[in-house]
Amino acid sequence: MKPIYVLNGPNLNMLGLREPAIYGSETLKDVEARCLARASELGFAIDFRQTNIEGELVSWIHEARTKASGIALNAGAYTHTSIALHDALKAADVPAVEVHLSNVHKREAFRHHSFIAPAVNGVICGLGINSYELAISALASIITANKKG
Ligand code: DHK
């Protein structure tokens, strides 16, 4: 079984230090541990990565086309700016879920629009680390259903 790629974009390496009132006090390592535990319960492996570089996310999404069974993507601020990530997700053609720790709709207007949302199966936001766990659960269901169908 191919792993689920859990891809994290800019500034997510600063979790735990960065605006804890918004993003919580847990680190990206803590997020990875929770994702790993959830995926294991569901019989999936994960490949968990973070980059501050938009093009690297694009390349990882391309790679997912053949190497991953699905993608959970928190693209950070690139969510609100990147047509390149939208196009990469369309090209990848694997199940994908957009994830955010914070409720972007409760925040500044510039966070209300996502270029990624139209290119993914679903969007989960505002639930802290639970957003990631829910994305993995949703992907596991979609991948399993696709196999049966
Ligand atoms: C993370 C970021 O870095 C922001 O740029 C997004 C997202 C929201 C999050 O909530 O996980 O606007």
Short mmCIF file of N, CA and C and ligand atoms in Angstrom, two decimals:
data_model
loop_
_atom_site.label_atom_id
_atom_site.label_comp_id
_atom_site.label_asym_id
_atom_site.label_seq_id
_atom_site.Cartn_x
_atom_site.Cartn_y
_atom_site.Cartn_z
N MET A 1 0.86 -1.21 0.00
CA MET A 1 0.00 0.00 0.00
C MET A 1 0.89 1.25 0.00
N LYS A 2 0.59 2.14 -0.94
CA LYS A 2 1.39 3.39 -0.99
C LYS A 2 1.03 4.28 0.20
N PRO A 3 1.98 5.08 0.69
CA PRO A 3 1.67 5.94 1.84
C PRO A 3 0.75 7.10 1.46
N ILE A 4 0.12 7.66 2.46
CA ILE A 4 -0.56 8.95 2.31
C ILE A 4 0.50 10.04 2.53
N TYR A 5 0.64 10.93 1.57
CA TYR A 5 1.56 12.06 1.75
C TYR A 5 0.87 13.13 2.60
N VAL A 6 1.53 13.55 3.67
CA VAL A 6 1.04 14.67 4.49
C VAL A 6 2.02 15.81 4.27
N LEU A 7 1.60 16.78 3.47
CA LEU A 7 2.52 17.83 3.01
C LEU A 7 2.18 19.16 3.69
N ASN A 8 3.21 19.80 4.20
CA ASN A 8 3.06 21.05 4.93
C ASN A 8 3.88 22.16 4.29
N GLY A 9 3.26 23.31 4.15
CA GLY A 9 3.90 24.44 3.48
C GLY A 9 4.55 25.42 4.45
N PRO A 10 4.68 26.68 4.01
CA PRO A 10 5.50 27.66 4.69
C PRO A 10 5.03 28.00 6.10
N ASN A 11 6.02 28.17 6.96
CA ASN A 11 5.86 28.59 8.36
C ASN A 11 5.32 27.50 9.29
N LEU A 12 4.98 26.35 8.74
CA LEU A 12 4.45 25.30 9.61
C LEU A 12 5.57 24.65 10.42
N ASN A 13 6.83 24.84 10.00
CA ASN A 13 7.96 24.40 10.83
C ASN A 13 8.04 25.21 12.13
N MET A 14 7.31 26.34 12.18
CA MET A 14 7.35 27.20 13.37
C MET A 14 6.22 26.89 14.36
N LEU A 15 5.47 25.84 14.09
CA LEU A 15 4.37 25.49 15.00
C LEU A 15 4.90 25.29 16.42
N GLY A 16 4.12 25.76 17.39
CA GLY A 16 4.55 25.67 18.79
C GLY A 16 5.13 27.00 19.25
N LEU A 17 5.82 27.68 18.33
CA LEU A 17 6.41 28.99 18.64
C LEU A 17 5.55 30.10 18.05
N ARG A 18 4.94 29.79 16.92
CA ARG A 18 4.26 30.77 16.08
C ARG A 18 2.83 31.01 16.56
N GLU A 19 2.49 32.25 16.92
CA GLU A 19 1.11 32.63 17.27
C GLU A 19 0.33 31.48 17.93
N PRO A 20 0.75 31.05 19.11
CA PRO A 20 0.10 29.88 19.72
C PRO A 20 -1.39 30.05 19.97
N ALA A 21 -1.84 31.30 20.13
CA ALA A 21 -3.29 31.50 20.35
C ALA A 21 -4.08 31.06 19.12
N ILE A 22 -3.45 31.11 17.95
CA ILE A 22 -4.13 30.71 16.71
C ILE A 22 -3.80 29.26 16.34
N TYR A 23 -2.49 28.93 16.42
CA TYR A 23 -2.04 27.63 15.88
C TYR A 23 -1.79 26.56 16.95
N GLY A 24 -1.94 26.95 18.24
CA GLY A 24 -1.74 25.98 19.31
C GLY A 24 -0.28 25.89 19.73
N SER A 25 -0.04 25.13 20.79
CA SER A 25 1.31 25.07 21.35
C SER A 25 2.05 23.80 20.96
N GLU A 26 1.39 22.95 20.19
CA GLU A 26 2.06 21.71 19.77
C GLU A 26 2.92 21.96 18.53
N THR A 27 3.98 21.20 18.41
CA THR A 27 4.94 21.38 17.32
C THR A 27 4.55 20.52 16.12
N LEU A 28 5.28 20.74 15.01
CA LEU A 28 5.02 19.93 13.81
C LEU A 28 5.36 18.46 14.07
N LYS A 29 6.33 18.22 14.95
CA LYS A 29 6.66 16.83 15.34
C LYS A 29 5.45 16.18 16.01
N ASP A 30 4.76 16.97 16.87
CA ASP A 30 3.55 16.45 17.53
C ASP A 30 2.47 16.14 16.49
N VAL A 31 2.34 17.03 15.48
CA VAL A 31 1.35 16.79 14.41
C VAL A 31 1.70 15.48 13.70
N GLU A 32 2.99 15.32 13.39
CA GLU A 32 3.43 14.10 12.69
C GLU A 32 3.09 12.85 13.50
N ALA A 33 3.35 12.91 14.83
CA ALA A 33 3.09 11.74 15.68
C ALA A 33 1.60 11.39 15.66
N ARG A 34 0.74 12.42 15.73
CA ARG A 34 -0.71 12.17 15.72
C ARG A 34 -1.16 11.60 14.37
N CYS A 35 -0.58 12.11 13.29
CA CYS A 35 -0.93 11.59 11.95
C CYS A 35 -0.51 10.13 11.82
N LEU A 36 0.70 9.85 12.28
CA LEU A 36 1.24 8.49 12.20
C LEU A 36 0.34 7.52 12.97
N ALA A 37 -0.07 7.93 14.18
CA ALA A 37 -0.91 7.06 15.02
C ALA A 37 -2.26 6.80 14.34
N ARG A 38 -2.87 7.86 13.82
CA ARG A 38 -4.19 7.72 13.17
C ARG A 38 -4.08 6.82 11.94
N ALA A 39 -3.05 7.08 11.12
CA ALA A 39 -2.88 6.30 9.90
C ALA A 39 -2.64 4.83 10.24
N SER A 40 -1.81 4.57 11.25
CA SER A 40 -1.52 3.18 11.64
C SER A 40 -2.79 2.46 12.05
N GLU A 41 -3.64 3.14 12.84
CA GLU A 41 -4.92 2.54 13.25
C GLU A 41 -5.73 2.10 12.04
N LEU A 42 -5.60 2.86 10.95
CA LEU A 42 -6.40 2.60 9.75
C LEU A 42 -5.67 1.72 8.75
N GLY A 43 -4.46 1.29 9.11
CA GLY A 43 -3.70 0.39 8.24
C GLY A 43 -2.97 1.10 7.11
N PHE A 44 -2.69 2.40 7.30
CA PHE A 44 -1.97 3.17 6.28
C PHE A 44 -0.63 3.65 6.82
N ALA A 45 0.31 3.84 5.90
CA ALA A 45 1.58 4.51 6.23
C ALA A 45 1.46 5.97 5.81
N ILE A 46 2.30 6.82 6.39
CA ILE A 46 2.33 8.21 5.94
C ILE A 46 3.75 8.60 5.58
N ASP A 47 3.86 9.61 4.72
CA ASP A 47 5.13 10.26 4.42
C ASP A 47 4.89 11.73 4.74
N PHE A 48 5.49 12.20 5.83
CA PHE A 48 5.19 13.53 6.39
C PHE A 48 6.32 14.49 6.07
N ARG A 49 6.02 15.61 5.41
CA ARG A 49 7.07 16.53 4.97
C ARG A 49 6.64 17.99 5.18
N GLN A 50 7.65 18.87 5.28
CA GLN A 50 7.40 20.31 5.35
C GLN A 50 8.44 21.04 4.52
N THR A 51 7.99 22.10 3.82
CA THR A 51 8.91 22.96 3.09
C THR A 51 8.39 24.39 3.11
N ASN A 52 9.31 25.33 3.01
CA ASN A 52 8.90 26.73 2.89
C ASN A 52 8.89 27.18 1.43
N ILE A 53 9.17 26.25 0.52
CA ILE A 53 9.36 26.58 -0.90
C ILE A 53 8.18 26.07 -1.74
N GLU A 54 7.51 26.97 -2.42
CA GLU A 54 6.31 26.61 -3.20
C GLU A 54 6.61 25.52 -4.24
N GLY A 55 7.73 25.69 -4.99
CA GLY A 55 8.06 24.74 -6.06
C GLY A 55 8.32 23.34 -5.52
N GLU A 56 8.81 23.27 -4.30
CA GLU A 56 9.05 21.94 -3.71
C GLU A 56 7.72 21.23 -3.45
N LEU A 57 6.73 22.01 -2.98
CA LEU A 57 5.39 21.42 -2.80
C LEU A 57 4.85 20.93 -4.14
N VAL A 58 5.04 21.74 -5.19
CA VAL A 58 4.58 21.35 -6.53
C VAL A 58 5.22 20.02 -6.92
N SER A 59 6.54 19.90 -6.72
CA SER A 59 7.25 18.66 -7.10
C SER A 59 6.78 17.47 -6.27
N TRP A 60 6.54 17.68 -5.00
CA TRP A 60 6.06 16.57 -4.14
C TRP A 60 4.67 16.11 -4.58
N ILE A 61 3.83 17.06 -4.98
CA ILE A 61 2.48 16.70 -5.44
C ILE A 61 2.58 15.90 -6.75
N HIS A 62 3.48 16.30 -7.64
CA HIS A 62 3.70 15.52 -8.87
C HIS A 62 4.15 14.10 -8.52
N GLU A 63 5.08 14.01 -7.58
CA GLU A 63 5.61 12.71 -7.16
C GLU A 63 4.48 11.82 -6.62
N ALA A 64 3.51 12.46 -5.94
CA ALA A 64 2.41 11.70 -5.33
C ALA A 64 1.59 10.95 -6.37
N ARG A 65 1.60 11.44 -7.60
CA ARG A 65 0.81 10.79 -8.66
C ARG A 65 1.10 9.29 -8.74
N THR A 66 2.37 8.92 -8.59
CA THR A 66 2.72 7.49 -8.68
C THR A 66 3.15 6.89 -7.34
N LYS A 67 3.54 7.73 -6.39
CA LYS A 67 4.13 7.19 -5.15
C LYS A 67 3.20 7.21 -3.93
N ALA A 68 2.07 7.95 -4.04
CA ALA A 68 1.20 8.08 -2.87
C ALA A 68 -0.19 7.56 -3.18
N SER A 69 -0.91 7.16 -2.11
CA SER A 69 -2.31 6.76 -2.31
C SER A 69 -3.24 7.95 -2.11
N GLY A 70 -2.74 9.01 -1.50
CA GLY A 70 -3.55 10.21 -1.29
C GLY A 70 -2.68 11.31 -0.73
N ILE A 71 -3.24 12.53 -0.66
CA ILE A 71 -2.48 13.69 -0.17
C ILE A 71 -3.33 14.47 0.83
N ALA A 72 -2.76 14.71 2.03
CA ALA A 72 -3.32 15.70 2.95
C ALA A 72 -2.39 16.90 2.86
N LEU A 73 -2.92 18.04 2.49
CA LEU A 73 -2.07 19.21 2.21
C LEU A 73 -2.48 20.42 3.04
N ASN A 74 -1.56 20.86 3.90
CA ASN A 74 -1.69 22.18 4.51
C ASN A 74 -0.66 23.06 3.81
N ALA A 75 -1.11 23.81 2.83
CA ALA A 75 -0.19 24.62 2.03
C ALA A 75 0.11 25.96 2.68
N GLY A 76 -0.35 26.17 3.94
CA GLY A 76 -0.11 27.44 4.61
C GLY A 76 -0.63 28.58 3.74
N ALA A 77 0.12 29.68 3.70
CA ALA A 77 -0.36 30.87 2.97
C ALA A 77 -0.43 30.65 1.46
N TYR A 78 0.27 29.64 0.93
CA TYR A 78 0.17 29.37 -0.52
C TYR A 78 -1.25 28.94 -0.91
N THR A 79 -2.01 28.47 0.07
CA THR A 79 -3.43 28.15 -0.16
C THR A 79 -4.14 29.32 -0.83
N HIS A 80 -3.78 30.52 -0.37
CA HIS A 80 -4.53 31.72 -0.78
C HIS A 80 -3.91 32.43 -1.97
N THR A 81 -2.81 31.88 -2.49
CA THR A 81 -2.10 32.59 -3.57
C THR A 81 -1.74 31.71 -4.77
N SER A 82 -1.73 30.38 -4.60
CA SER A 82 -0.99 29.56 -5.58
C SER A 82 -1.86 28.82 -6.60
N ILE A 83 -1.86 29.34 -7.81
CA ILE A 83 -2.50 28.62 -8.92
C ILE A 83 -1.63 27.42 -9.29
N ALA A 84 -0.32 27.52 -9.07
CA ALA A 84 0.58 26.39 -9.36
C ALA A 84 0.21 25.16 -8.53
N LEU A 85 -0.15 25.35 -7.27
CA LEU A 85 -0.55 24.21 -6.44
C LEU A 85 -1.90 23.65 -6.90
N HIS A 86 -2.80 24.51 -7.30
CA HIS A 86 -4.08 24.06 -7.87
C HIS A 86 -3.80 23.15 -9.08
N ASP A 87 -2.96 23.63 -9.99
CA ASP A 87 -2.67 22.87 -11.22
C ASP A 87 -1.97 21.55 -10.90
N ALA A 88 -1.06 21.58 -9.91
CA ALA A 88 -0.33 20.36 -9.54
C ALA A 88 -1.29 19.31 -8.99
N LEU A 89 -2.24 19.75 -8.17
CA LEU A 89 -3.21 18.81 -7.59
C LEU A 89 -4.08 18.19 -8.69
N LYS A 90 -4.47 19.01 -9.67
CA LYS A 90 -5.24 18.48 -10.80
C LYS A 90 -4.43 17.43 -11.56
N ALA A 91 -3.14 17.71 -11.74
CA ALA A 91 -2.26 16.80 -12.48
C ALA A 91 -2.00 15.52 -11.69
N ALA A 92 -1.98 15.62 -10.36
CA ALA A 92 -1.62 14.45 -9.53
C ALA A 92 -2.68 13.36 -9.64
N ASP A 93 -3.94 13.77 -9.70
CA ASP A 93 -5.01 12.80 -9.92
C ASP A 93 -5.04 11.68 -8.86
N VAL A 94 -4.79 12.06 -7.61
CA VAL A 94 -4.99 11.13 -6.48
C VAL A 94 -5.91 11.86 -5.48
N PRO A 95 -6.61 11.11 -4.62
CA PRO A 95 -7.47 11.79 -3.64
C PRO A 95 -6.67 12.77 -2.79
N ALA A 96 -7.25 13.94 -2.55
CA ALA A 96 -6.52 14.96 -1.79
C ALA A 96 -7.49 15.73 -0.89
N VAL A 97 -6.99 16.11 0.28
CA VAL A 97 -7.77 16.90 1.23
C VAL A 97 -6.95 18.11 1.65
N GLU A 98 -7.57 19.28 1.61
CA GLU A 98 -6.94 20.52 2.10
C GLU A 98 -7.16 20.62 3.60
N VAL A 99 -6.10 20.92 4.33
CA VAL A 99 -6.16 20.94 5.80
C VAL A 99 -5.68 22.29 6.33
N HIS A 100 -6.37 22.78 7.36
CA HIS A 100 -5.86 23.94 8.11
C HIS A 100 -6.10 23.73 9.59
N LEU A 101 -5.15 24.16 10.39
CA LEU A 101 -5.32 24.10 11.84
C LEU A 101 -6.36 25.11 12.29
N SER A 102 -6.25 26.33 11.77
CA SER A 102 -7.15 27.41 12.19
C SER A 102 -8.39 27.45 11.30
N ASN A 103 -9.43 28.12 11.81
CA ASN A 103 -10.64 28.34 11.00
C ASN A 103 -10.38 29.59 10.14
N VAL A 104 -9.94 29.37 8.92
CA VAL A 104 -9.54 30.49 8.05
C VAL A 104 -10.72 31.43 7.78
N HIS A 105 -11.94 30.94 7.89
CA HIS A 105 -13.12 31.77 7.60
C HIS A 105 -13.46 32.74 8.72
N LYS A 106 -12.86 32.50 9.89
CA LYS A 106 -13.05 33.40 11.03
C LYS A 106 -11.98 34.48 11.05
N ARG A 107 -11.03 34.39 10.14
CA ARG A 107 -9.84 35.25 10.18
C ARG A 107 -9.89 36.32 9.09
N GLU A 108 -8.74 36.89 8.74
CA GLU A 108 -8.69 37.99 7.77
C GLU A 108 -9.33 37.57 6.44
N ALA A 109 -9.89 38.54 5.74
CA ALA A 109 -10.58 38.26 4.47
C ALA A 109 -9.65 37.59 3.46
N PHE A 110 -8.34 37.94 3.50
CA PHE A 110 -7.43 37.35 2.50
C PHE A 110 -7.24 35.85 2.70
N ARG A 111 -7.69 35.32 3.85
CA ARG A 111 -7.59 33.86 4.07
C ARG A 111 -8.88 33.14 3.66
N HIS A 112 -9.89 33.88 3.23
CA HIS A 112 -11.18 33.24 2.94
C HIS A 112 -11.19 32.53 1.60
N HIS A 113 -10.29 32.96 0.69
CA HIS A 113 -10.26 32.31 -0.62
C HIS A 113 -9.15 31.27 -0.68
N SER A 114 -9.50 30.09 -1.22
CA SER A 114 -8.49 29.04 -1.43
C SER A 114 -8.42 28.70 -2.92
N PHE A 115 -7.21 28.75 -3.48
CA PHE A 115 -7.01 28.28 -4.85
C PHE A 115 -6.97 26.76 -4.91
N ILE A 116 -6.77 26.14 -3.75
CA ILE A 116 -6.61 24.69 -3.69
C ILE A 116 -7.96 23.98 -3.60
N ALA A 117 -8.91 24.59 -2.91
CA ALA A 117 -10.19 23.92 -2.63
C ALA A 117 -10.86 23.33 -3.87
N PRO A 118 -10.87 24.04 -5.03
CA PRO A 118 -11.55 23.44 -6.20
C PRO A 118 -10.82 22.24 -6.79
N ALA A 119 -9.60 21.96 -6.32
CA ALA A 119 -8.81 20.87 -6.90
C ALA A 119 -8.70 19.67 -5.96
N VAL A 120 -9.43 19.70 -4.82
CA VAL A 120 -9.32 18.59 -3.85
C VAL A 120 -10.70 17.98 -3.57
N ASN A 121 -10.70 16.82 -2.92
CA ASN A 121 -11.97 16.16 -2.59
C ASN A 121 -12.72 16.92 -1.50
N GLY A 122 -11.99 17.47 -0.53
CA GLY A 122 -12.64 18.17 0.57
C GLY A 122 -11.68 19.04 1.34
N VAL A 123 -12.26 19.85 2.24
CA VAL A 123 -11.48 20.82 3.02
C VAL A 123 -11.84 20.64 4.50
N ILE A 124 -10.82 20.59 5.36
CA ILE A 124 -11.07 20.49 6.81
C ILE A 124 -10.27 21.60 7.48
N CYS A 125 -10.95 22.46 8.25
CA CYS A 125 -10.22 23.55 8.90
C CYS A 125 -10.82 23.88 10.25
N GLY A 126 -9.97 24.48 11.10
CA GLY A 126 -10.45 25.04 12.35
C GLY A 126 -10.45 24.10 13.53
N LEU A 127 -9.94 22.90 13.36
CA LEU A 127 -10.03 21.90 14.43
C LEU A 127 -8.67 21.53 15.01
N GLY A 128 -7.68 22.41 14.80
CA GLY A 128 -6.35 22.14 15.32
C GLY A 128 -5.78 20.86 14.72
N ILE A 129 -5.04 20.12 15.54
CA ILE A 129 -4.43 18.88 15.01
C ILE A 129 -5.51 17.88 14.57
N ASN A 130 -6.69 17.98 15.17
CA ASN A 130 -7.79 17.09 14.72
C ASN A 130 -8.06 17.24 13.24
N SER A 131 -7.80 18.44 12.68
CA SER A 131 -8.02 18.63 11.24
C SER A 131 -7.19 17.63 10.44
N TYR A 132 -5.94 17.43 10.88
CA TYR A 132 -5.06 16.49 10.17
C TYR A 132 -5.57 15.05 10.32
N GLU A 133 -5.95 14.71 11.56
CA GLU A 133 -6.43 13.33 11.80
C GLU A 133 -7.69 13.04 10.99
N LEU A 134 -8.57 14.03 10.94
CA LEU A 134 -9.82 13.85 10.16
C LEU A 134 -9.51 13.73 8.68
N ALA A 135 -8.52 14.46 8.20
CA ALA A 135 -8.14 14.38 6.78
C ALA A 135 -7.63 12.98 6.46
N ILE A 136 -6.84 12.42 7.36
CA ILE A 136 -6.31 11.07 7.14
C ILE A 136 -7.44 10.04 7.15
N SER A 137 -8.37 10.19 8.08
CA SER A 137 -9.51 9.27 8.12
C SER A 137 -10.32 9.36 6.83
N ALA A 138 -10.57 10.58 6.37
CA ALA A 138 -11.36 10.77 5.14
C ALA A 138 -10.62 10.17 3.95
N LEU A 139 -9.32 10.41 3.86
CA LEU A 139 -8.55 9.86 2.74
C LEU A 139 -8.57 8.33 2.77
N ALA A 140 -8.42 7.75 3.96
CA ALA A 140 -8.43 6.28 4.07
C ALA A 140 -9.75 5.74 3.54
N SER A 141 -10.87 6.39 3.89
CA SER A 141 -12.19 5.93 3.39
C SER A 141 -12.28 6.06 1.88
N ILE A 142 -11.83 7.19 1.34
CA ILE A 142 -11.91 7.41 -0.12
C ILE A 142 -11.05 6.39 -0.86
N ILE A 143 -9.83 6.17 -0.36
CA ILE A 143 -8.90 5.25 -1.03
C ILE A 143 -9.47 3.83 -1.01
N THR A 144 -10.01 3.43 0.16
CA THR A 144 -10.58 2.08 0.28
C THR A 144 -11.79 1.93 -0.63
N ALA A 145 -12.64 2.94 -0.67
CA ALA A 145 -13.85 2.88 -1.53
C ALA A 145 -13.44 2.81 -2.99
N ASN A 146 -12.41 3.55 -3.40
CA ASN A 146 -11.95 3.55 -4.80
C ASN A 146 -11.44 2.17 -5.21
N LYS A 147 -10.80 1.50 -4.24
CA LYS A 147 -10.25 0.16 -4.53
C LYS A 147 -11.36 -0.84 -4.80
N LYS A 148 -12.45 -0.70 -4.00
CA LYS A 148 -13.57 -1.64 -4.14
C LYS A 148 -14.33 -1.39 -5.44
N GLY A 149 -14.41 -0.11 -5.83
CA GLY A 149 -15.28 0.27 -6.95
C GLY A 149 -14.76 -0.11 -8.31
C1 DHK B 1 -1.65 27.96 8.08
C2 DHK B 1 -1.05 29.09 7.61
O1 DHK B 1 0.27 29.21 7.64
C3 DHK B 1 -1.84 30.22 7.11
O2 DHK B 1 -1.16 30.95 6.12
C4 DHK B 1 -3.20 29.80 6.61
C5 DHK B 1 -3.09 27.70 7.92
C6 DHK B 1 -3.90 28.94 7.64
C7 DHK B 1 -3.61 26.86 9.07
O3 DHK B 1 -4.52 27.28 9.78
O4 DHK B 1 -3.12 25.74 9.26
O5 DHK B 1 -3.97 30.94 6.31
#
